[in-house]
Coordinates of C-alpha atoms and ligand atoms in Angstrom, one line a residue:
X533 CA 0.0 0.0 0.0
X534 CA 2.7 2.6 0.3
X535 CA 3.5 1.8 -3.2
X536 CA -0.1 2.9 -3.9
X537 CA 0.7 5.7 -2.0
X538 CA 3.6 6.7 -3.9
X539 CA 2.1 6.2 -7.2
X540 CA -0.3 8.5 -7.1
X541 CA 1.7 10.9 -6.2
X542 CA 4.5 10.6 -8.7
X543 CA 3.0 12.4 -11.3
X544 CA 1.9 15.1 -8.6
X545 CA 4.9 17.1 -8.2
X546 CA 5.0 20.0 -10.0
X547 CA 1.6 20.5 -8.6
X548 CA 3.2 20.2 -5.2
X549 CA 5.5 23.1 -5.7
X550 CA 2.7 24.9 -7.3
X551 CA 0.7 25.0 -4.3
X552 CA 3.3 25.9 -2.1
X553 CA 4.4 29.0 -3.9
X554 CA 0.1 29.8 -3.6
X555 CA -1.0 32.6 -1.4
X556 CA 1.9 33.5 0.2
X557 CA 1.4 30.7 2.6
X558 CA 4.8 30.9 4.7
X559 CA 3.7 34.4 5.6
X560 CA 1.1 32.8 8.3
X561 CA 1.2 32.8 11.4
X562 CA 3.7 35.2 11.9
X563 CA 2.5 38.3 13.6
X564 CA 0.9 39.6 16.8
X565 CA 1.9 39.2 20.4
X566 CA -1.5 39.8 21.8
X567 CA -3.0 37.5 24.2
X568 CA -5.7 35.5 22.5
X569 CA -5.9 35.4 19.2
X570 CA -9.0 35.0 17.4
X571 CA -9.3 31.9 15.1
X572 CA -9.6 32.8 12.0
X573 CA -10.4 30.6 8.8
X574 CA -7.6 31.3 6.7
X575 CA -6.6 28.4 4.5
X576 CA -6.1 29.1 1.0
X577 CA -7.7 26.9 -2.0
X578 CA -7.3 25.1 -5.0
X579 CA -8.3 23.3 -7.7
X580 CA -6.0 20.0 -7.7
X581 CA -5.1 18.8 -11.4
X582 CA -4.9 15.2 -9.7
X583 CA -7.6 13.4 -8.1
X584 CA -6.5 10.6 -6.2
X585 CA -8.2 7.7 -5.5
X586 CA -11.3 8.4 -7.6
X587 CA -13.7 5.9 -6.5
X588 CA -13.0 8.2 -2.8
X589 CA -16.0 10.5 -2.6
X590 CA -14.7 12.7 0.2
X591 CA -16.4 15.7 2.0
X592 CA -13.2 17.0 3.0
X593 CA -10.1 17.2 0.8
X594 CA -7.1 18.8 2.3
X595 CA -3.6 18.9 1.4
X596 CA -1.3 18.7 4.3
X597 CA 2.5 19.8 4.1
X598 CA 5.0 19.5 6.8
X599 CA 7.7 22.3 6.2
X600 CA 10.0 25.0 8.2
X601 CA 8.8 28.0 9.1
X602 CA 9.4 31.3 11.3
X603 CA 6.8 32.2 14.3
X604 CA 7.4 35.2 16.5
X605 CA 7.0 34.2 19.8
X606 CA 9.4 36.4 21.7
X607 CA 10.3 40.0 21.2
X608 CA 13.3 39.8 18.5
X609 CA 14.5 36.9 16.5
X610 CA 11.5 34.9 15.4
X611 CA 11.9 31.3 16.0
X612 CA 12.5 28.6 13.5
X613 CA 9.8 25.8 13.9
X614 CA 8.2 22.8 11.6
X615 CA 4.9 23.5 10.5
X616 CA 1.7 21.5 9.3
X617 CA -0.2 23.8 7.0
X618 CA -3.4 23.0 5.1
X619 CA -4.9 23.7 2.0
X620 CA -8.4 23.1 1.1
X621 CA -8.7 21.4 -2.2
X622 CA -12.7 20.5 -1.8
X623 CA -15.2 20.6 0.9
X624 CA -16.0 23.3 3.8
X625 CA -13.1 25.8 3.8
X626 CA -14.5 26.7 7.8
X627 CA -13.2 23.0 8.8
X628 CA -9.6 23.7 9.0
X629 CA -8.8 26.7 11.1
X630 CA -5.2 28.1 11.8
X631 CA -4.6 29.2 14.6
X632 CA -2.4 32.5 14.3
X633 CA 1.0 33.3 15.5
X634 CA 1.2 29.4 16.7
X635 CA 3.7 26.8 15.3
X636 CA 0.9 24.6 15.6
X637 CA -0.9 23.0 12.9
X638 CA -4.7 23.7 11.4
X639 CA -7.4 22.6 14.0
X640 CA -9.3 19.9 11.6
X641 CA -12.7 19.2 12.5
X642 CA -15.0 16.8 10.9
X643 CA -18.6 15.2 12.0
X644 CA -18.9 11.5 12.7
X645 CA -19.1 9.6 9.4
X646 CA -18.0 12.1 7.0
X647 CA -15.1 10.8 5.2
X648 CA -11.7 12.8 4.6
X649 CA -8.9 12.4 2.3
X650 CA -5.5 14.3 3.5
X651 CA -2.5 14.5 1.2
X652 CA 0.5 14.8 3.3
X653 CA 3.5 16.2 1.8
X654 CA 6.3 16.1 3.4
X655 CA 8.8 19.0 3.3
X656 CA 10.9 18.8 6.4
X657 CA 15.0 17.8 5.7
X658 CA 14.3 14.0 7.4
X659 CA 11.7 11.0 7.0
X660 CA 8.2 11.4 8.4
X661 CA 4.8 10.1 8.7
X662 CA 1.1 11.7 10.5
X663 CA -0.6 9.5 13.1
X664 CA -3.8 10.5 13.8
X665 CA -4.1 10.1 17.1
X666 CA -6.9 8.6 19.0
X667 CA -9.1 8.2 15.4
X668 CA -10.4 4.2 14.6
X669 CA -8.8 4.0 11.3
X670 CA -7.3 0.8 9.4
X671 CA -3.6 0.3 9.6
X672 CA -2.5 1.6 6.3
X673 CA -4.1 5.1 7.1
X674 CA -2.9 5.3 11.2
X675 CA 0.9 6.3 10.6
X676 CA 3.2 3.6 11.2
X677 CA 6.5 4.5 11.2
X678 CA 7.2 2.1 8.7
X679 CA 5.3 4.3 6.2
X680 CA 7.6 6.5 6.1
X681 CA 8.2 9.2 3.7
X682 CA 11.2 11.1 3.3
X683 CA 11.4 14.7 2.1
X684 CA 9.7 15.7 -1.2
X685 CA 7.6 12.3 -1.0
X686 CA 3.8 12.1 -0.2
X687 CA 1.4 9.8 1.7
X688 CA -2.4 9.3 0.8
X689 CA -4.8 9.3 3.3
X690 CA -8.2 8.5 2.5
X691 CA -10.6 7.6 5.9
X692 CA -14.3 7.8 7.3
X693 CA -14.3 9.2 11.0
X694 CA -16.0 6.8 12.9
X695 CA -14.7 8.4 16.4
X696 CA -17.3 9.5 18.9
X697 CA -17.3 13.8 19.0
X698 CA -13.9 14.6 21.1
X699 CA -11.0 15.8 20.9
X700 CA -8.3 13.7 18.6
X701 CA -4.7 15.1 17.3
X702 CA -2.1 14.2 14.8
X703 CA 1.3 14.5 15.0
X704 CA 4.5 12.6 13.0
X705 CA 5.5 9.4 13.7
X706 CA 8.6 8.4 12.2
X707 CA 10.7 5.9 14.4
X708 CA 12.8 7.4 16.5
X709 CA 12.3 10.9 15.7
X710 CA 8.9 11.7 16.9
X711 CA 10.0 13.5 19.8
X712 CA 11.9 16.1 18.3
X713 CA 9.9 17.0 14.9
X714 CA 6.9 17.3 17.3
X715 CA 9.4 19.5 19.9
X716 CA 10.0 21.4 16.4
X717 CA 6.4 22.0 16.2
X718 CA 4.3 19.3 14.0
X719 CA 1.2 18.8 16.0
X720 CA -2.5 19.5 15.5
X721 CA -5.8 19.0 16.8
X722 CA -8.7 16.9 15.2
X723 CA -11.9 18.0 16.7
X724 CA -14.8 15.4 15.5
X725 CA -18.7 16.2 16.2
X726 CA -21.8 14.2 16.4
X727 CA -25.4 14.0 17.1
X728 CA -25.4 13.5 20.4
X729 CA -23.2 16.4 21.4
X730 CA -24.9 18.6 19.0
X731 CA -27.8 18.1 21.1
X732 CA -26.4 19.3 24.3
X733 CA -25.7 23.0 23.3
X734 CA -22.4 22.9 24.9
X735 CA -20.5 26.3 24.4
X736 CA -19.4 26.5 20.7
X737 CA -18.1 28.8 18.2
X738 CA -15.9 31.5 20.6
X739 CA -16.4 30.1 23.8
X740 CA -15.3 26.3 22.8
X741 CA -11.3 26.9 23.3
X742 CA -9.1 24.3 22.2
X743 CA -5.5 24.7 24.6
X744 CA -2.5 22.6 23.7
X745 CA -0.2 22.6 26.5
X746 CA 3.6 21.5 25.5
X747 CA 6.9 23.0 27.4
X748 CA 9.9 24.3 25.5
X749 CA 13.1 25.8 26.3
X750 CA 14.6 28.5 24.0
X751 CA 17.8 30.1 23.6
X752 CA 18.9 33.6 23.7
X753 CA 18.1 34.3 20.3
X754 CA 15.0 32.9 20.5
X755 CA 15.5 29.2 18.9
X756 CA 13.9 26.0 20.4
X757 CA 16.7 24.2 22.7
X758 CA 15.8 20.2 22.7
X759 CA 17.9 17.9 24.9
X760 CA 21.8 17.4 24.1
X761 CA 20.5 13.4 23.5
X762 CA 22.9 12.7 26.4
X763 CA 21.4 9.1 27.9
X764 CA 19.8 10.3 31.0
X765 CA 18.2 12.9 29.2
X766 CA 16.3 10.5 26.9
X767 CA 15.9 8.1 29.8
X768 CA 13.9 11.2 31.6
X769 CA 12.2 12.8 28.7
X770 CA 12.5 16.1 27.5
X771 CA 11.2 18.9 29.8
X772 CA 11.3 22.7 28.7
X773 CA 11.2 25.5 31.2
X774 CA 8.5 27.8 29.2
X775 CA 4.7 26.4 29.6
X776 CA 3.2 27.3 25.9
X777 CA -0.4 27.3 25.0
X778 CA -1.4 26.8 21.5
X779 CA 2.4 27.8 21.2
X780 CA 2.2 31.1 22.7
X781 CA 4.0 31.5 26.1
X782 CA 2.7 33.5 29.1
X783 CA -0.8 32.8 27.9
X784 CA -4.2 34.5 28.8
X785 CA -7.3 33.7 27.5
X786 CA -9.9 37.0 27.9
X787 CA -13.4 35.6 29.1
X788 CA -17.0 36.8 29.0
X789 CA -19.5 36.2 31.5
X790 CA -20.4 32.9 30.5
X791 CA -19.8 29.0 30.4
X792 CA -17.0 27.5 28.2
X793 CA -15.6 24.3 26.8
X794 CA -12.1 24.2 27.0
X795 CA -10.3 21.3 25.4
X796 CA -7.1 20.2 27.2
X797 CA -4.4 18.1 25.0
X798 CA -0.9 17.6 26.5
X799 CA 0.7 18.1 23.3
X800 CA 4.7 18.2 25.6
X801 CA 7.0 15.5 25.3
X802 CA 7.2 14.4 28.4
X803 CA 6.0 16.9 31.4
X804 CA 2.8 15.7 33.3
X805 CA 0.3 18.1 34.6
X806 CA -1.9 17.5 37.5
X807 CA -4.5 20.3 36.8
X808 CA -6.2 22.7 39.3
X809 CA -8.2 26.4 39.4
X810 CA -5.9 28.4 41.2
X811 CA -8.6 29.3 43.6
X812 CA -9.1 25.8 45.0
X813 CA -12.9 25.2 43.1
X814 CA -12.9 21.5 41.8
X815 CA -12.3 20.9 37.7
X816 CA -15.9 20.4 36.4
X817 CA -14.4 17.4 33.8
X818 CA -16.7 16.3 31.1
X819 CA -14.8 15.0 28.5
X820 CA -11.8 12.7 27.8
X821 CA -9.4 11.0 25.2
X822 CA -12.6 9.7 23.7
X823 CA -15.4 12.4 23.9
X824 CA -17.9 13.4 26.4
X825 CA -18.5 11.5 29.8
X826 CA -21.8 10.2 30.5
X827 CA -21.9 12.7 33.2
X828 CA -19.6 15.4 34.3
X829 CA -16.9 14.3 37.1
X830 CA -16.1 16.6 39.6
X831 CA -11.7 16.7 41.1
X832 CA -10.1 19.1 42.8
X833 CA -7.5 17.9 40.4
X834 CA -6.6 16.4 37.5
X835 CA -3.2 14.5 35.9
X836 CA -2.8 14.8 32.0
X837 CA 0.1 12.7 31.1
X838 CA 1.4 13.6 27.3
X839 CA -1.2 12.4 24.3
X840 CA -3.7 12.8 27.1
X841 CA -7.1 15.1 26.5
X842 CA -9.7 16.4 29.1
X843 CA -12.7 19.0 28.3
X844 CA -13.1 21.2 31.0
X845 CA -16.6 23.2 31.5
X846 CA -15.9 26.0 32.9
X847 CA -18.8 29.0 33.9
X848 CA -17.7 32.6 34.2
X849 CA -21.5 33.7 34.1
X850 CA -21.3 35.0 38.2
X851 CA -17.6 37.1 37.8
X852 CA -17.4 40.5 37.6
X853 CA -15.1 42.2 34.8
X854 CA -11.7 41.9 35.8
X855 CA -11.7 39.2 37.3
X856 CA -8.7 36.8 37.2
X857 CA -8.1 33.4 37.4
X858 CA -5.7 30.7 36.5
X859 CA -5.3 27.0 35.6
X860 CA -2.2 25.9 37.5
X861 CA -0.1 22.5 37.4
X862 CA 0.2 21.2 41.1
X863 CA 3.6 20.0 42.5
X864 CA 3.5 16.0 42.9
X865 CA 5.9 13.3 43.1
X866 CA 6.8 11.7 40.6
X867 CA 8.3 9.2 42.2
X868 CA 11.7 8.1 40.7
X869 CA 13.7 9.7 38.4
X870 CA 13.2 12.9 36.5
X871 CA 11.3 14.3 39.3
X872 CA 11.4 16.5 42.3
X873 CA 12.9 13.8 44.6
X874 CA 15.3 11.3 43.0
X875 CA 15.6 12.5 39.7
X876 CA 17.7 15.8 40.4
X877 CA 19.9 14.9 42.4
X878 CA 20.9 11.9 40.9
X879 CA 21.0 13.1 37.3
X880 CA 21.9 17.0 38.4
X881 CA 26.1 16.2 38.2
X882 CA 26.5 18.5 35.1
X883 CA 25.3 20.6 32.1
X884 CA 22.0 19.0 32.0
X885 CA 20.6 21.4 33.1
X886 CA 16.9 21.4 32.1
X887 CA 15.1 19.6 34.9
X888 CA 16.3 21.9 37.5
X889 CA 14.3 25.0 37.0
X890 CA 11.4 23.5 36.2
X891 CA 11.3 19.6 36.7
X892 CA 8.4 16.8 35.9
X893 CA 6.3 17.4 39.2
X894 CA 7.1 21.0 39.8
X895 CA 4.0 23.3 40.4
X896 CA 3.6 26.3 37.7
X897 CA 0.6 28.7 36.4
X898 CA -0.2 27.1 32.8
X899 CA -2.5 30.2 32.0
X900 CA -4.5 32.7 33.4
X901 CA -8.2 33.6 32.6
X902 CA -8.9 37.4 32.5
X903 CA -13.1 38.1 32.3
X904 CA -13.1 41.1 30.0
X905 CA -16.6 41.1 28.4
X906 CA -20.1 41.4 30.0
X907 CA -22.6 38.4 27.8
X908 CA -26.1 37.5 28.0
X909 CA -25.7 34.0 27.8
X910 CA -27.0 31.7 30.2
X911 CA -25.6 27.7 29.4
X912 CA -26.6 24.9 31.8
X913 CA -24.5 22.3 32.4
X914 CA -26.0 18.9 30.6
X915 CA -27.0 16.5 33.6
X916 CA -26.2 13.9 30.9
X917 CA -23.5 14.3 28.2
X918 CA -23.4 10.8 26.6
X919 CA -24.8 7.6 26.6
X920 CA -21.9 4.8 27.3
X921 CA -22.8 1.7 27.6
X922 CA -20.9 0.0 30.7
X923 CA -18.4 -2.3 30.1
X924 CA -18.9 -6.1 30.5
X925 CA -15.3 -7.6 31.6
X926 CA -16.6 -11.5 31.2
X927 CA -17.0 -10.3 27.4
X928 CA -13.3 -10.3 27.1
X929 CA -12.2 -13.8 26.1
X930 CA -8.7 -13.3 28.7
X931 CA -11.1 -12.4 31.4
X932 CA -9.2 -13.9 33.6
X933 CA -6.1 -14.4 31.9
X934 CA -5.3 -10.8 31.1
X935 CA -2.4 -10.0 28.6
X936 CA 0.6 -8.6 30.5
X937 CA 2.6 -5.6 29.7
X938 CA 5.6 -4.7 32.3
X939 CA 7.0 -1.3 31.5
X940 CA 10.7 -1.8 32.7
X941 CA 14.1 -0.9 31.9
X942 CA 16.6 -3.0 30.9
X943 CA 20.2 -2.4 29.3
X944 CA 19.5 1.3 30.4
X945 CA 17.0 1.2 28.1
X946 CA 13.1 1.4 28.6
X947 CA 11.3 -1.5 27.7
X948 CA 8.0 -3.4 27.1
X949 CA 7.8 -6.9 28.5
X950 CA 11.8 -6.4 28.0
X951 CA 11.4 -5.9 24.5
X952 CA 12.0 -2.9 22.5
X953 CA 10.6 -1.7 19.1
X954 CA 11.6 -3.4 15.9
X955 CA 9.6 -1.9 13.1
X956 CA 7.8 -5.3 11.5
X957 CA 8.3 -7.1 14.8
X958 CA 5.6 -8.7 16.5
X959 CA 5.9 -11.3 18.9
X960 CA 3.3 -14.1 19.7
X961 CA 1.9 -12.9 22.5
X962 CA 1.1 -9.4 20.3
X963 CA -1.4 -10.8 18.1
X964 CA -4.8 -10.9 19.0
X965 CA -8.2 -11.9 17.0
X966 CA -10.6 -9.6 15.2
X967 CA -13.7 -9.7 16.8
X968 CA -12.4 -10.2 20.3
X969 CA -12.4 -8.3 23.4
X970 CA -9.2 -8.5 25.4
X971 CA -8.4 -7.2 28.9
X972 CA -4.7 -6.0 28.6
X973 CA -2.9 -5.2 32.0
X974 CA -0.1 -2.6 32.1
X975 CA 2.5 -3.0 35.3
X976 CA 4.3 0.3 36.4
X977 CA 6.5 -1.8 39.3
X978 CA 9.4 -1.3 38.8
X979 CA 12.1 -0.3 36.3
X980 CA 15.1 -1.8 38.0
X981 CA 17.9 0.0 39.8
X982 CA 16.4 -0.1 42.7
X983 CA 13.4 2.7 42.8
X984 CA 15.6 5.4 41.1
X985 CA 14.3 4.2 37.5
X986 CA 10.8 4.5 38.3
X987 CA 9.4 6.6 36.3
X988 CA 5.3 7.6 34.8
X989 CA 4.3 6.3 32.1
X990 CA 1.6 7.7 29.4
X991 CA 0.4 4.2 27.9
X992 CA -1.3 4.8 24.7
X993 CA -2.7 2.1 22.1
X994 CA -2.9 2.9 18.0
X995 CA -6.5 2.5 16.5
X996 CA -8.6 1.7 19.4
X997 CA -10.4 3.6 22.2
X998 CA -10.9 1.7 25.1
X999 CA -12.1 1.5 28.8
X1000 CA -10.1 1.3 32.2
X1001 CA -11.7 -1.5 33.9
X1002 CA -9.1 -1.0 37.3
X1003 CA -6.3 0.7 38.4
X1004 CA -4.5 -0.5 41.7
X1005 CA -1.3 -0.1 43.4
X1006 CA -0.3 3.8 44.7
X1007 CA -3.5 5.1 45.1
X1008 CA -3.2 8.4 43.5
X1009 CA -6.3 10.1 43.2
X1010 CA -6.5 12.6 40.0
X1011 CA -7.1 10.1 37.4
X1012 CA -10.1 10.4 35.1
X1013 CA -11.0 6.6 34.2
X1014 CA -14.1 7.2 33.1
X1015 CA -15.8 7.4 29.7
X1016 CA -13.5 6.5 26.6
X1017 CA -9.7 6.2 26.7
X1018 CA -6.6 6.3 24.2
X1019 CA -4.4 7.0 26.4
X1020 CA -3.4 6.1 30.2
X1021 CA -1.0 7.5 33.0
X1022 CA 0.6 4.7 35.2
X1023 CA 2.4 6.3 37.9
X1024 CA 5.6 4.5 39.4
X1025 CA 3.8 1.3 41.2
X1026 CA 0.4 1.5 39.6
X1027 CA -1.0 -1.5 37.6
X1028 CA -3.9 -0.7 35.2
X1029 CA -6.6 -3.0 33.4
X1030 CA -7.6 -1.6 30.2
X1031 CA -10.7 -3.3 28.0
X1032 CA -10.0 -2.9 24.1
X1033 CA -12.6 -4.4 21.6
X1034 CA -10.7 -5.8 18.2
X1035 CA -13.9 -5.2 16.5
X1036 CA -12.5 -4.2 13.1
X1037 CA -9.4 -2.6 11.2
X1038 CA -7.3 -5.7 10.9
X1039 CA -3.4 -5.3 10.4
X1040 CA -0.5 -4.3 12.5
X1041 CA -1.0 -1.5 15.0
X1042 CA 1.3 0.4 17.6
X1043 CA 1.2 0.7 21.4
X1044 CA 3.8 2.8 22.9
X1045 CA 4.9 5.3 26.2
X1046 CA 3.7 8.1 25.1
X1047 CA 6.4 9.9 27.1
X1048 CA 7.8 10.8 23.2
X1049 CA 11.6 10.5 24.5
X1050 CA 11.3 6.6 25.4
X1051 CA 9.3 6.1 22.6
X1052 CA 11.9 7.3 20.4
X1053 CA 14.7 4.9 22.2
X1054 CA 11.7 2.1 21.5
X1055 CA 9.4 1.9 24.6
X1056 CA 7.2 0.5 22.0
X1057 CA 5.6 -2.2 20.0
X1058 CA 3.7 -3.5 17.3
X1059 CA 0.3 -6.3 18.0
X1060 CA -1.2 -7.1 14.9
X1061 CA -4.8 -7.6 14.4
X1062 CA -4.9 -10.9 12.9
X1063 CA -8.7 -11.8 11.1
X1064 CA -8.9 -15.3 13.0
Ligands
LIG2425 CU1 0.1 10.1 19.8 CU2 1.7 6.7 18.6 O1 0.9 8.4 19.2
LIG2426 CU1 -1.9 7.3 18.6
LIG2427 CU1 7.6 5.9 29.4

């Protein structure tokens, strides 16, 4: 199939560099220091010469290019960045939005059951591939890094969503290098709608706010620092010292008097975030990885490991202009290495710098809320969001002889059931039937060394939504378990049973740490759906 891909697009490329010349398209996104920026829908069009895939009737038709670009994010030097940008060849122009003076790519958003083709080109000096992260898609069109393209090559991707409304992402996915071409600022979000949230009348339009929070560190002239690749560095994850949302830093988002959706994604490599008002109130939490709860939650706090969503409602109506409030990142431990207790003064010997102003576990303002406009505009929280069916464990057919995962280390060297990724590799115990549910179980005990190698780990499965069906060991409180999952946080100690269905897309899939640093040195693996 990557033949296919690379078929069609042979013939394609002087249309390529006709399009990019278009519309004075590297001039986006430059601009403006202000605080919020507006979205705006500014995605130029054209009339491809080439139609792919003919017999693909889709209702969205983009073109999507991976290239370097220039953002001003700091007073002087702007600061070289990778870049998605989008171009509309057919369909709604409104459904890909940029948002300005961000490195961050289009906002895509499609309704449940449309069907979307995306024509990735890549321009960026090394090999890359999207995954779209979180969507149920088959296995040519999810990513793998063995899809590969290198730089003036394409990949066709032609899809149905079939996710529940939520809020999905994309971001590369070449083998070994996703931490840094992300780092460099390849990441998006992929809003999907349905029905049944159309029916709610949750807060839309300007007061449904989409906030990617990822950590950088910069240099004096401005330029994105990543880590020196020194061992312990990887063995950690990257952590910046600036908190950027939607790739601005010191970010505030001006409110009016009245409810809004706001759409967490930790877009970072590797910091964690355990999410709190300022002011003590509990998060009102109504969505996750996979869409809307059934009902809102209620925590005084919340974690979001990297890859991790949550929707936050949050009501404004009852503040009085000026009024000021912030989301803020509590301290926690956690517990091993790259954190506030082990971690620095074990790793701290030399020029390594980054952890120690601002290390996984430290406390920090992410953004602050500012009410600047008086609305009309009374919302009521939805008792119900979502109809989810509970989960029946004694469907799986390893109800009780669930698959095993141990995240360890060995060789200095993070691991999955002491195994690390091999692109086409799939071991026995990583295939599992079409049509089946399983019940996977994830083990955070221990990573060897002694406790200094324990370390969290994001668990995240390609293809699939799925439920958490327990979580034991530490009993940290701050998880959100409920509703649909892509994504999990297993803190040093924690075991977690997760429920996935195998109900369709046959093929090879990933599973990974979403921590991007050990998935690059190969906390990862393939299990292959295998049609029985
Ligand atoms: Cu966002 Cu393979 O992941
Ligand atoms: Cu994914
Ligand atoms: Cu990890």
């Amino acid at each position: 199939m990557k033949n296919r891909n690379k078929g069609l697009w042979d013939e394609d490329r002087n249309n390529r560099r006709q399009f990019l010349k278009l519309a004075g398209f590297g001039a986006l996104g430059l601009i403006t220091g202000g605080a919020w920026p507006l979205l705006n829908h500014s995605a130029a069009s054209q009339n491809p010469e080439t139609i792919p895939g003919a017999e693909f009737n889709p209702d969205l038709d983009i073109s999507l290019t991976a290239r370097p670009g220039e953002v001003s994010i700091f007073p002087g030097d702007p600061t070289r960045v990778w870049q998605y940008q989008a171009l509309v060849h057919k369909g709604d122009k409104t459904r890909v939005v940029e948002i300005p003076s961000s490195y961050l790519g289009p906002i895509i958003k499609m309704h449940q059951g449309e069907k979307i083709r995306i024509r990735f080109n890549n321009s960026i000096q090394e090999e890359s591939i999207v995954h779209w992260h979180g969507l149920h898609v088959p296995a040519i069109m999810d990513g793998h890094p063995r899809y590969v393209v290198p730089q003036g090559q394409h990949y066709l991707y032609e899809f149905e969503v079939k996710n529940r409304a939520g809020t999905y992402w994309y971001h590369p996915h070449p083998h070994g290098r996703t931490g840094p071409q992300v780092y460099k600022g390849l990441a998006g979000l992929f809003l999907v709608s349905d029905e049944e949230e159309q029916s709610l009348g949750l807060p839309d339009g300007e007061y449904d706010i989409p906030l990617v929070l990822q950590d950088r560190m910069f240099d004096p002239d401005n330029q994105l620092v990543y880590t020196s690749g020194h061992m312990m560095e990887q063995m950690t994850g990257f952590l910046g010292d600036w908190i950027m949302v939607n790739g601005m830093p010191d970010f505030t988002l001006p409110a009016s008097t009245c409810a809004y959706r706001l759409r967490l994604l930790n877009g970072s490599n590797s910091r964690i975030y355990k999410l709190a008002w300022k002011d003590g109130c509990p998060l009102t939490i109504i969505g996750t990885d996979g869409g809307l709860l059934e009902r809102p939650v209620y925590r005084r706090y919340a974690f979001l490991g990297p890859g991790e969503r949550l929707e936050i409602w949050a009501d404004f109506s009852d503040r009085p202009i000026d009024f000021e409030t912030s989301l803020i990142s509590l301290p926690f431990d956690t517990g091993g290495m790259g954190g506030s207790r082990m971690g620095r003064g074990m790793m701290m010997g030399g020029g390594m710098g980054q952890n120690q102003s601002l290390p996984n576990g430290a406390g920090f303002a992410v953004f602050k809320i500012k009410v600047t406009k008086q609305v009309k505009k009374t919302r009521t929280l939805p008792e119900k969001l979502s109809e989810i069916r509970p989960f029946q464990q004694d469907e799986a057919v390893n109800n009780f002889n669930p698959r095993q995962f141990y995240l360890t280390m060995r060789h200095m060297q993070w691991s999955i059931n002491g195994r690390v990724f091999q692109i086409e590799d799939v071991a026995d115990d990583e295939i599992v039937r079409l049509g089946s549910k399983e019940i996977w179980e994830f083990h955070n005990t221990g990573g060897g060394m002694m406790n200094m190698m324990n370390m969290p780990h994001p668990i995240h499965l390609h293809g699939k939504q799925f439920r958490v069906i327990e979580r034991s060991g530490v009993r940290h409180d701050g998880y959100v378990d409920e509703g649909w999952k892509d994504t999990v946080l297993l803190m040093p100690g924690e075991r977690i049973k997760i429920l996935v269905d195998f109900d369709d897309y046959p093929g090879m899939f990933l599973y990974h740490c979403h921590n991007l640093e050990h998935e690059d040195m190969g906390m990862m693996r393939n299990y292959f759906v295998r049609k029985s």
